[in-house]
mmCIF file of C-alpha atoms in Angstrom:
data_model
loop_
_atom_site.group_PDB
_atom_site.id
_atom_site.type_symbol
_atom_site.label_atom_id
_atom_site.label_comp_id
_atom_site.label_asym_id
_atom_site.label_seq_id
_atom_site.Cartn_x
_atom_site.Cartn_y
_atom_site.Cartn_z
ATOM 1 C CA UNK A 3 42.815 -1.044 -37.872
ATOM 2 C CA UNK A 4 45.202 -0.172 -35.039
ATOM 3 C CA UNK A 5 44.413 3.494 -34.067
ATOM 4 C CA UNK A 6 48.157 4.321 -34.058
ATOM 5 C CA UNK A 7 48.322 3.365 -37.766
ATOM 6 C CA UNK A 8 45.320 5.440 -38.562
ATOM 7 C CA UNK A 9 46.855 8.551 -36.917
ATOM 8 C CA UNK A 10 50.110 7.777 -38.827
ATOM 9 C CA UNK A 11 48.253 7.624 -42.125
ATOM 10 C CA UNK A 12 46.683 10.963 -41.510
ATOM 11 C CA UNK A 13 50.081 12.527 -40.589
ATOM 12 C CA UNK A 14 51.952 10.936 -43.433
ATOM 13 C CA UNK A 15 49.618 9.780 -46.245
ATOM 14 C CA UNK A 16 52.279 8.882 -48.748
ATOM 15 C CA UNK A 17 53.349 5.930 -46.577
ATOM 16 C CA UNK A 18 49.924 4.357 -45.912
ATOM 17 C CA UNK A 19 50.781 1.133 -47.822
ATOM 18 C CA UNK A 20 54.059 0.802 -45.826
ATOM 19 C CA UNK A 21 52.188 1.311 -42.565
ATOM 20 C CA UNK A 22 49.822 -1.444 -43.322
ATOM 21 C CA UNK A 23 52.647 -3.807 -44.450
ATOM 22 C CA UNK A 24 54.383 -3.020 -41.147
ATOM 23 C CA UNK A 25 51.582 -4.382 -39.072
ATOM 24 C CA UNK A 26 52.792 -7.911 -39.826
ATOM 25 C CA UNK A 27 56.387 -7.184 -38.551
ATOM 26 C CA UNK A 28 55.293 -4.914 -35.691
ATOM 27 C CA UNK A 29 52.115 -6.379 -34.197
ATOM 28 C CA UNK A 30 49.655 -3.727 -32.654
ATOM 29 C CA UNK A 31 50.107 -2.911 -29.047
ATOM 30 C CA UNK A 32 47.460 -3.804 -26.536
ATOM 31 C CA UNK A 33 45.210 -1.004 -25.308
ATOM 32 C CA UNK A 34 47.395 1.216 -22.973
ATOM 33 C CA UNK A 35 50.606 -0.536 -23.855
ATOM 34 C CA UNK A 36 53.518 1.434 -25.351
ATOM 35 C CA UNK A 37 54.271 -0.026 -28.851
ATOM 36 C CA UNK A 38 57.489 -2.142 -29.185
ATOM 37 C CA UNK A 39 59.070 -0.473 -32.247
ATOM 38 C CA UNK A 40 61.657 -3.212 -32.458
ATOM 39 C CA UNK A 41 60.944 -7.037 -32.424
ATOM 40 C CA UNK A 42 62.165 -8.793 -29.217
ATOM 41 C CA UNK A 43 65.140 -10.428 -31.091
ATOM 42 C CA UNK A 44 66.620 -6.941 -31.733
ATOM 43 C CA UNK A 45 69.336 -6.189 -29.226
ATOM 44 C CA UNK A 46 71.904 -4.203 -31.388
ATOM 45 C CA UNK A 47 70.775 -1.309 -33.674
ATOM 46 C CA UNK A 48 73.420 0.218 -35.889
ATOM 47 C CA UNK A 49 72.984 3.602 -37.730
ATOM 48 C CA UNK A 50 75.006 4.054 -40.959
ATOM 49 C CA UNK A 51 75.206 7.362 -42.763
ATOM 50 C CA UNK A 52 77.072 10.456 -43.411
ATOM 51 C CA UNK A 53 77.673 13.679 -41.311
ATOM 52 C CA UNK A 54 74.025 14.029 -40.573
ATOM 53 C CA UNK A 55 73.947 10.600 -38.859
ATOM 54 C CA UNK A 56 77.284 11.308 -37.258
ATOM 55 C CA UNK A 57 75.909 14.457 -35.649
ATOM 56 C CA UNK A 58 73.634 12.005 -33.914
ATOM 57 C CA UNK A 59 70.819 14.190 -32.613
ATOM 58 C CA UNK A 60 68.112 12.026 -34.198
ATOM 59 C CA UNK A 61 69.889 8.843 -33.069
ATOM 60 C CA UNK A 62 69.980 10.096 -29.458
ATOM 61 C CA UNK A 63 66.247 11.049 -29.629
ATOM 62 C CA UNK A 64 65.298 7.621 -30.859
ATOM 63 C CA UNK A 65 67.333 5.893 -28.125
ATOM 64 C CA UNK A 66 65.971 8.338 -25.436
ATOM 65 C CA UNK A 67 62.349 7.512 -26.541
ATOM 66 C CA UNK A 68 62.951 3.697 -26.493
ATOM 67 C CA UNK A 69 64.878 3.640 -23.218
ATOM 68 C CA UNK A 70 62.284 5.562 -21.406
ATOM 69 C CA UNK A 71 59.293 3.795 -22.951
ATOM 70 C CA UNK A 72 60.857 0.284 -22.646
ATOM 71 C CA UNK A 73 63.102 0.387 -19.672
ATOM 72 C CA UNK A 74 63.038 -3.379 -19.348
ATOM 73 C CA UNK A 75 64.501 -3.851 -22.905
ATOM 74 C CA UNK A 76 68.236 -4.113 -23.330
ATOM 75 C CA UNK A 77 68.825 -2.620 -26.871
ATOM 76 C CA UNK A 78 72.174 -1.012 -27.840
ATOM 77 C CA UNK A 79 72.168 1.964 -30.145
ATOM 78 C CA UNK A 80 75.435 2.235 -32.108
ATOM 79 C CA UNK A 81 76.143 5.222 -34.305
ATOM 80 C CA UNK A 82 78.827 4.663 -36.989
ATOM 81 C CA UNK A 83 77.894 7.568 -39.345
ATOM 82 C CA UNK A 84 80.916 8.894 -41.078
ATOM 83 C CA UNK A 85 81.109 12.533 -42.263
ATOM 84 C CA UNK A 86 81.387 13.026 -46.055
ATOM 85 C CA UNK A 87 80.746 9.365 -46.847
ATOM 86 C CA UNK A 88 78.930 7.981 -49.800
ATOM 87 C CA UNK A 89 77.346 4.779 -50.763
ATOM 88 C CA UNK A 90 77.980 5.455 -54.459
ATOM 89 C CA UNK A 91 81.730 5.536 -54.178
ATOM 90 C CA UNK A 92 81.818 8.899 -55.894
ATOM 91 C CA UNK A 93 83.796 12.111 -54.873
ATOM 92 C CA UNK A 94 84.353 15.382 -56.591
ATOM 93 C CA UNK A 95 87.880 16.710 -57.372
ATOM 94 C CA UNK A 96 89.243 18.620 -54.495
ATOM 95 C CA UNK A 97 86.675 17.460 -52.170
ATOM 96 C CA UNK A 98 85.850 20.320 -49.743
ATOM 97 C CA UNK A 99 89.314 21.693 -50.360
ATOM 98 C CA UNK A 100 90.785 19.050 -48.052
ATOM 99 C CA UNK A 101 92.832 17.174 -50.623
ATOM 100 C CA UNK A 102 91.396 13.652 -50.086
ATOM 101 C CA UNK A 103 88.375 11.932 -51.643
ATOM 102 C CA UNK A 104 85.113 11.350 -49.816
ATOM 103 C CA UNK A 105 85.119 8.098 -47.789
ATOM 104 C CA UNK A 106 83.359 5.211 -49.503
ATOM 105 C CA UNK A 107 81.134 2.795 -47.497
ATOM 106 C CA UNK A 108 82.387 -0.037 -49.641
ATOM 107 C CA UNK A 109 85.747 0.330 -47.955
ATOM 108 C CA UNK A 110 84.446 -0.244 -44.359
ATOM 109 C CA UNK A 111 81.123 -1.938 -44.481
ATOM 110 C CA UNK A 112 82.449 -5.374 -43.952
ATOM 111 C CA UNK A 113 84.346 -4.290 -40.841
ATOM 112 C CA UNK A 114 81.356 -2.445 -39.496
ATOM 113 C CA UNK A 115 79.080 -5.559 -39.647
ATOM 114 C CA UNK A 116 81.774 -7.893 -38.396
ATOM 115 C CA UNK A 117 82.674 -5.700 -35.309
ATOM 116 C CA UNK A 118 79.179 -4.345 -34.419
ATOM 117 C CA UNK A 119 77.239 -7.446 -35.119
ATOM 118 C CA UNK A 120 73.865 -5.688 -35.664
ATOM 119 C CA UNK A 121 70.408 -7.183 -35.588
ATOM 120 C CA UNK A 122 69.041 -4.096 -37.372
ATOM 121 C CA UNK A 123 70.669 -1.460 -39.422
ATOM 122 C CA UNK A 124 69.341 2.071 -40.221
ATOM 123 C CA UNK A 125 71.036 3.403 -43.311
ATOM 124 C CA UNK A 126 70.728 7.110 -44.449
ATOM 125 C CA UNK A 127 72.573 7.965 -47.640
ATOM 126 C CA UNK A 128 72.050 10.232 -50.607
ATOM 127 C CA UNK A 129 72.962 13.716 -49.490
ATOM 128 C CA UNK A 130 76.553 13.427 -50.675
ATOM 129 C CA UNK A 131 75.975 10.815 -53.480
ATOM 130 C CA UNK A 132 74.932 13.313 -56.205
ATOM 131 C CA UNK A 133 78.244 15.262 -55.432
ATOM 132 C CA UNK A 134 76.224 18.478 -55.347
ATOM 133 C CA UNK A 135 75.769 18.560 -59.119
ATOM 134 C CA UNK A 136 72.604 18.594 -61.279
ATOM 135 C CA UNK A 137 70.907 15.181 -61.917
ATOM 136 C CA UNK A 138 73.175 12.849 -63.950
ATOM 137 C CA UNK A 139 72.349 9.296 -64.946
ATOM 138 C CA UNK A 140 75.783 7.894 -64.237
ATOM 139 C CA UNK A 141 75.815 9.352 -60.705
ATOM 140 C CA UNK A 142 72.200 8.282 -60.131
ATOM 141 C CA UNK A 143 73.052 4.774 -61.219
ATOM 142 C CA UNK A 144 76.074 4.695 -58.895
ATOM 143 C CA UNK A 145 73.739 5.633 -56.051
ATOM 144 C CA UNK A 146 71.273 2.940 -56.921
ATOM 145 C CA UNK A 147 73.977 0.339 -57.311
ATOM 146 C CA UNK A 148 75.508 1.244 -54.068
ATOM 147 C CA UNK A 149 72.129 1.031 -52.182
ATOM 148 C CA UNK A 150 71.405 -2.389 -53.634
ATOM 149 C CA UNK A 151 74.888 -3.640 -52.688
ATOM 150 C CA UNK A 152 74.352 -2.192 -49.105
ATOM 151 C CA UNK A 153 70.943 -3.857 -48.721
ATOM 152 C CA UNK A 154 72.219 -7.264 -49.915
ATOM 153 C CA UNK A 155 75.404 -7.127 -47.774
ATOM 154 C CA UNK A 156 73.449 -6.309 -44.573
ATOM 155 C CA UNK A 157 70.991 -9.069 -45.199
ATOM 156 C CA UNK A 158 73.802 -11.574 -45.985
ATOM 157 C CA UNK A 159 75.280 -10.762 -42.585
ATOM 158 C CA UNK A 160 72.039 -11.829 -40.947
ATOM 159 C CA UNK A 161 70.689 -8.380 -40.000
ATOM 160 C CA UNK A 162 67.534 -6.504 -41.171
ATOM 161 C CA UNK A 163 67.913 -3.071 -42.750
ATOM 162 C CA UNK A 164 65.727 -0.133 -42.819
ATOM 163 C CA UNK A 165 66.591 2.486 -45.499
ATOM 164 C CA UNK A 166 66.062 6.230 -44.744
ATOM 165 C CA UNK A 167 65.612 8.718 -47.565
ATOM 166 C CA UNK A 168 68.016 11.604 -47.386
ATOM 167 C CA UNK A 169 67.003 14.788 -45.662
ATOM 168 C CA UNK A 170 66.099 17.728 -47.797
ATOM 169 C CA UNK A 171 68.783 20.056 -49.460
ATOM 170 C CA UNK A 172 68.056 23.751 -49.186
ATOM 171 C CA UNK A 173 69.352 25.580 -52.190
ATOM 172 C CA UNK A 174 68.467 28.961 -50.714
ATOM 173 C CA UNK A 175 71.181 28.337 -48.102
ATOM 174 C CA UNK A 176 73.537 25.903 -49.715
ATOM 175 C CA UNK A 177 73.719 27.028 -53.304
ATOM 176 C CA UNK A 178 74.232 24.244 -55.860
ATOM 177 C CA UNK A 179 71.281 25.017 -58.172
ATOM 178 C CA UNK A 180 69.300 21.883 -59.180
ATOM 179 C CA UNK A 181 70.622 19.755 -56.322
ATOM 180 C CA UNK A 182 67.344 19.767 -54.344
ATOM 181 C CA UNK A 183 65.724 18.058 -57.369
ATOM 182 C CA UNK A 184 68.449 15.356 -57.355
ATOM 183 C CA UNK A 185 67.600 14.418 -53.785
ATOM 184 C CA UNK A 186 63.918 14.518 -54.722
ATOM 185 C CA UNK A 187 64.693 11.875 -57.392
ATOM 186 C CA UNK A 188 66.985 9.807 -55.251
ATOM 187 C CA UNK A 189 64.380 9.714 -52.490
ATOM 188 C CA UNK A 190 61.549 8.755 -54.883
ATOM 189 C CA UNK A 191 63.548 5.801 -56.138
ATOM 190 C CA UNK A 192 64.557 4.724 -52.684
ATOM 191 C CA UNK A 193 60.922 4.945 -51.358
ATOM 192 C CA UNK A 194 59.651 2.991 -54.367
ATOM 193 C CA UNK A 195 61.754 -0.014 -53.277
ATOM 194 C CA UNK A 196 59.077 -1.052 -50.790
ATOM 195 C CA UNK A 197 57.626 -2.900 -53.814
ATOM 196 C CA UNK A 198 60.711 -5.156 -53.540
ATOM 197 C CA UNK A 199 59.923 -5.963 -49.980
ATOM 198 C CA UNK A 200 62.284 -3.361 -48.660
ATOM 199 C CA UNK A 201 61.483 -1.320 -45.509
ATOM 200 C CA UNK A 202 62.067 2.295 -46.379
ATOM 201 C CA UNK A 203 61.169 5.364 -44.193
ATOM 202 C CA UNK A 204 60.763 8.576 -46.116
ATOM 203 C CA UNK A 205 62.448 11.391 -44.273
ATOM 204 C CA UNK A 206 62.777 13.592 -47.256
ATOM 205 C CA UNK A 207 59.077 14.265 -48.003
ATOM 206 C CA UNK A 208 57.904 15.459 -44.570
ATOM 207 C CA UNK A 209 61.017 17.537 -44.191
ATOM 208 C CA UNK A 210 60.525 19.086 -47.637
ATOM 209 C CA UNK A 211 56.891 19.759 -47.007
ATOM 210 C CA UNK A 212 57.569 21.185 -43.551
ATOM 211 C CA UNK A 213 60.238 23.539 -45.040
ATOM 212 C CA UNK A 214 57.809 24.791 -47.568
ATOM 213 C CA UNK A 215 54.992 25.391 -45.163
ATOM 214 C CA UNK A 216 57.229 27.141 -42.617
ATOM 215 C CA UNK A 217 58.787 29.295 -45.473
ATOM 216 C CA UNK A 218 55.187 30.538 -46.272
ATOM 217 C CA UNK A 219 54.913 31.796 -42.616
ATOM 218 C CA UNK A 220 58.520 32.990 -42.343
ATOM 219 C CA UNK A 221 60.737 33.312 -45.465
ATOM 220 C CA UNK A 222 63.913 33.230 -43.265
ATOM 221 C CA UNK A 223 63.070 29.773 -41.870
ATOM 222 C CA UNK A 224 65.640 27.035 -42.390
ATOM 223 C CA UNK A 225 66.588 23.670 -41.039
ATOM 224 C CA UNK A 226 70.231 24.119 -42.129
ATOM 225 C CA UNK A 227 72.372 27.295 -42.286
ATOM 226 C CA UNK A 228 74.510 25.542 -44.940
ATOM 227 C CA UNK A 229 71.599 23.896 -46.665
ATOM 228 C CA UNK A 230 72.860 20.437 -45.704
ATOM 229 C CA UNK A 231 73.262 19.828 -41.961
ATOM 230 C CA UNK A 232 69.875 19.968 -40.043
ATOM 231 C CA UNK A 233 69.752 21.889 -36.829
ATOM 232 C CA UNK A 234 68.059 20.446 -33.788
ATOM 233 C CA UNK A 235 64.658 21.088 -35.161
ATOM 234 C CA UNK A 236 65.425 19.347 -38.264
ATOM 235 C CA UNK A 237 67.020 16.310 -36.445
ATOM 236 C CA UNK A 238 63.829 16.075 -34.307
ATOM 237 C CA UNK A 239 61.801 15.962 -37.506
ATOM 238 C CA UNK A 240 63.883 13.034 -38.704
ATOM 239 C CA UNK A 241 63.544 11.195 -35.341
ATOM 240 C CA UNK A 242 59.775 11.948 -35.161
ATOM 241 C CA UNK A 243 59.239 10.551 -38.706
ATOM 242 C CA UNK A 244 61.080 7.339 -37.893
ATOM 243 C CA UNK A 245 59.398 6.762 -34.579
ATOM 244 C CA UNK A 246 55.996 7.332 -35.890
ATOM 245 C CA UNK A 247 56.446 4.933 -38.813
ATOM 246 C CA UNK A 248 57.758 2.253 -36.375
ATOM 247 C CA UNK A 249 54.580 2.783 -34.219
ATOM 248 C CA UNK A 250 55.311 5.361 -31.630
ATOM 249 C CA UNK A 251 51.947 6.906 -30.603
ATOM 250 C CA UNK A 252 53.116 9.542 -28.153
ATOM 251 C CA UNK A 253 55.316 11.858 -30.375
ATOM 252 C CA UNK A 254 52.755 13.369 -32.635
ATOM 253 C CA UNK A 255 52.403 16.699 -30.812
ATOM 254 C CA UNK A 256 56.085 16.846 -29.567
ATOM 255 C CA UNK A 257 57.877 19.817 -31.059
ATOM 256 C CA UNK A 258 61.385 18.718 -30.142
ATOM 257 C CA UNK A 259 63.244 15.914 -28.275
ATOM 258 C CA UNK A 260 63.018 17.873 -24.903
ATOM 259 C CA UNK A 261 59.334 18.139 -25.302
ATOM 260 C CA UNK A 262 59.104 14.348 -25.970
ATOM 261 C CA UNK A 263 61.209 13.662 -22.835
ATOM 262 C CA UNK A 264 59.039 15.990 -20.654
ATOM 263 C CA UNK A 265 56.520 13.154 -20.627
ATOM 264 C CA UNK A 266 58.795 11.102 -18.307
ATOM 265 C CA UNK A 267 60.449 11.948 -14.957
ATOM 266 C CA UNK A 268 64.007 13.045 -15.309
ATOM 267 C CA UNK A 269 63.523 13.105 -19.075
ATOM 268 C CA UNK A 270 65.963 16.007 -19.750
ATOM 269 C CA UNK A 271 68.755 14.323 -17.659
ATOM 270 C CA UNK A 272 68.254 11.042 -19.325
ATOM 271 C CA UNK A 273 68.597 12.620 -22.791
ATOM 272 C CA UNK A 274 71.625 14.564 -21.844
ATOM 273 C CA UNK A 275 73.309 11.374 -20.506
ATOM 274 C CA UNK A 276 72.457 9.550 -23.649
ATOM 275 C CA UNK A 277 73.977 12.333 -25.743
ATOM 276 C CA UNK A 278 77.135 12.120 -23.666
ATOM 277 C CA UNK A 279 77.417 8.447 -24.006
ATOM 278 C CA UNK A 280 76.747 8.518 -27.769
ATOM 279 C CA UNK A 281 79.398 11.168 -28.314
ATOM 280 C CA UNK A 282 82.072 8.897 -26.617
ATOM 281 C CA UNK A 283 81.068 5.777 -28.149
ATOM 282 C CA UNK A 284 80.525 6.876 -31.854
ATOM 283 C CA UNK A 285 84.139 8.209 -32.175
ATOM 284 C CA UNK A 286 85.446 5.080 -30.407
ATOM 285 C CA UNK A 287 83.577 2.804 -32.755
ATOM 286 C CA UNK A 288 84.742 4.747 -35.823
ATOM 287 C CA UNK A 289 88.446 4.414 -34.677
ATOM 288 C CA UNK A 290 88.033 0.803 -33.776
ATOM 289 C CA UNK A 291 86.460 -0.025 -37.187
ATOM 290 C CA UNK A 292 88.779 2.091 -39.143
ATOM 291 C CA UNK A 293 88.113 4.486 -42.041
ATOM 292 C CA UNK A 294 89.956 6.731 -44.572
ATOM 293 C CA UNK A 295 88.561 10.142 -43.487
ATOM 294 C CA UNK A 296 90.913 12.560 -41.703
ATOM 295 C CA UNK A 297 89.405 13.323 -38.302
ATOM 296 C CA UNK A 298 90.318 13.225 -34.660
ATOM 297 C CA UNK A 299 90.534 9.725 -33.352
ATOM 298 C CA UNK A 300 88.207 8.456 -30.625
ATOM 299 C CA UNK A 301 89.259 6.756 -27.378
ATOM 300 C CA UNK A 302 90.250 3.078 -27.625
ATOM 301 C CA UNK A 303 87.083 1.074 -27.580
ATOM 302 C CA UNK A 304 87.658 -0.570 -24.208
ATOM 303 C CA UNK A 305 88.339 2.792 -22.593
ATOM 304 C CA UNK A 306 85.241 4.328 -24.079
ATOM 305 C CA UNK A 307 83.178 1.377 -22.932
ATOM 306 C CA UNK A 308 84.215 2.031 -19.279
ATOM 307 C CA UNK A 309 83.177 5.705 -19.711
ATOM 308 C CA UNK A 310 79.856 4.450 -21.294
ATOM 309 C CA UNK A 311 79.308 2.093 -18.355
ATOM 310 C CA UNK A 312 79.634 4.904 -15.913
ATOM 311 C CA UNK A 313 77.057 7.031 -17.783
ATOM 312 C CA UNK A 314 74.887 3.951 -18.182
ATOM 313 C CA UNK A 315 74.711 3.529 -14.324
ATOM 314 C CA UNK A 316 73.374 7.125 -14.078
ATOM 315 C CA UNK A 317 70.804 6.369 -16.867
ATOM 316 C CA UNK A 318 69.651 3.333 -15.153
ATOM 317 C CA UNK A 319 68.963 5.137 -11.819
ATOM 318 C CA UNK A 320 66.796 7.745 -13.600
ATOM 319 C CA UNK A 321 64.826 5.407 -15.905
ATOM 320 C CA UNK A 322 61.158 4.725 -15.020
ATOM 321 C CA UNK A 323 60.443 1.470 -13.220
ATOM 322 C CA UNK A 324 60.341 -1.471 -15.435
ATOM 323 C CA UNK A 325 56.848 -2.854 -16.318
#
């Protein structure tokens, strides 16, 4: 067995079967070669999700890893996460006191796929889908129905989809008694869909386990001050879990994105430039695609692409030499 898969299984035993299945889709790298976490036909990767995805830290870390480990590959990372969004279509009365319902992915997914034309989609939903209430079968069914619809719609558009289980909810910070168990159940169901041939990466379990182990050492430890939105440490844990499952072998010991980037020349500068470019482009994409959430509009897409191109020139100068 590929040594990288063995290390992954030790780090993350619940996903051993998934790791084995992935070897057919992501062939083992030759000795000394950095694994190609995306097949060669993948040129556009789109990230769907709520405010956690919109924040973008884990997306930037993934792009920074890929760009510096595979400088010869041209893969575009597009973040179209939308704060407050659900895949269930549900919303609580008086959502967040803002007077409008949560945005529903059903309203915009067709436009996302038509305009971004992805080869691969990462989708992370669940945090908002239980509406911060105890487990309820009707809400759970709406979540399951929405995920199945999302999966089928993306595949029908000709793209591959990788589902991500939702990050952990911390009741000690966010209140809403019983909601952590809701996300446990949603994550368990989503992870079980690998039996249907789906590719699912479990972010929830390693985050939950890490939170518990850190709390034993420091009762004040938290990934999210509000119980929902992970800090930089939490986002790195998400990125690390994804990269490891996709075959990255050089992130096991990294404690954060900066640590990961310290392994390459100009790593910190490259990460910063990627973060700047992602910030410009995610708002431009959201505005171009359209949505029903009230938020500050981004630049017109053409103008944002010009700014992105300038940042990309700086990134290209700093990237390692192509192998």
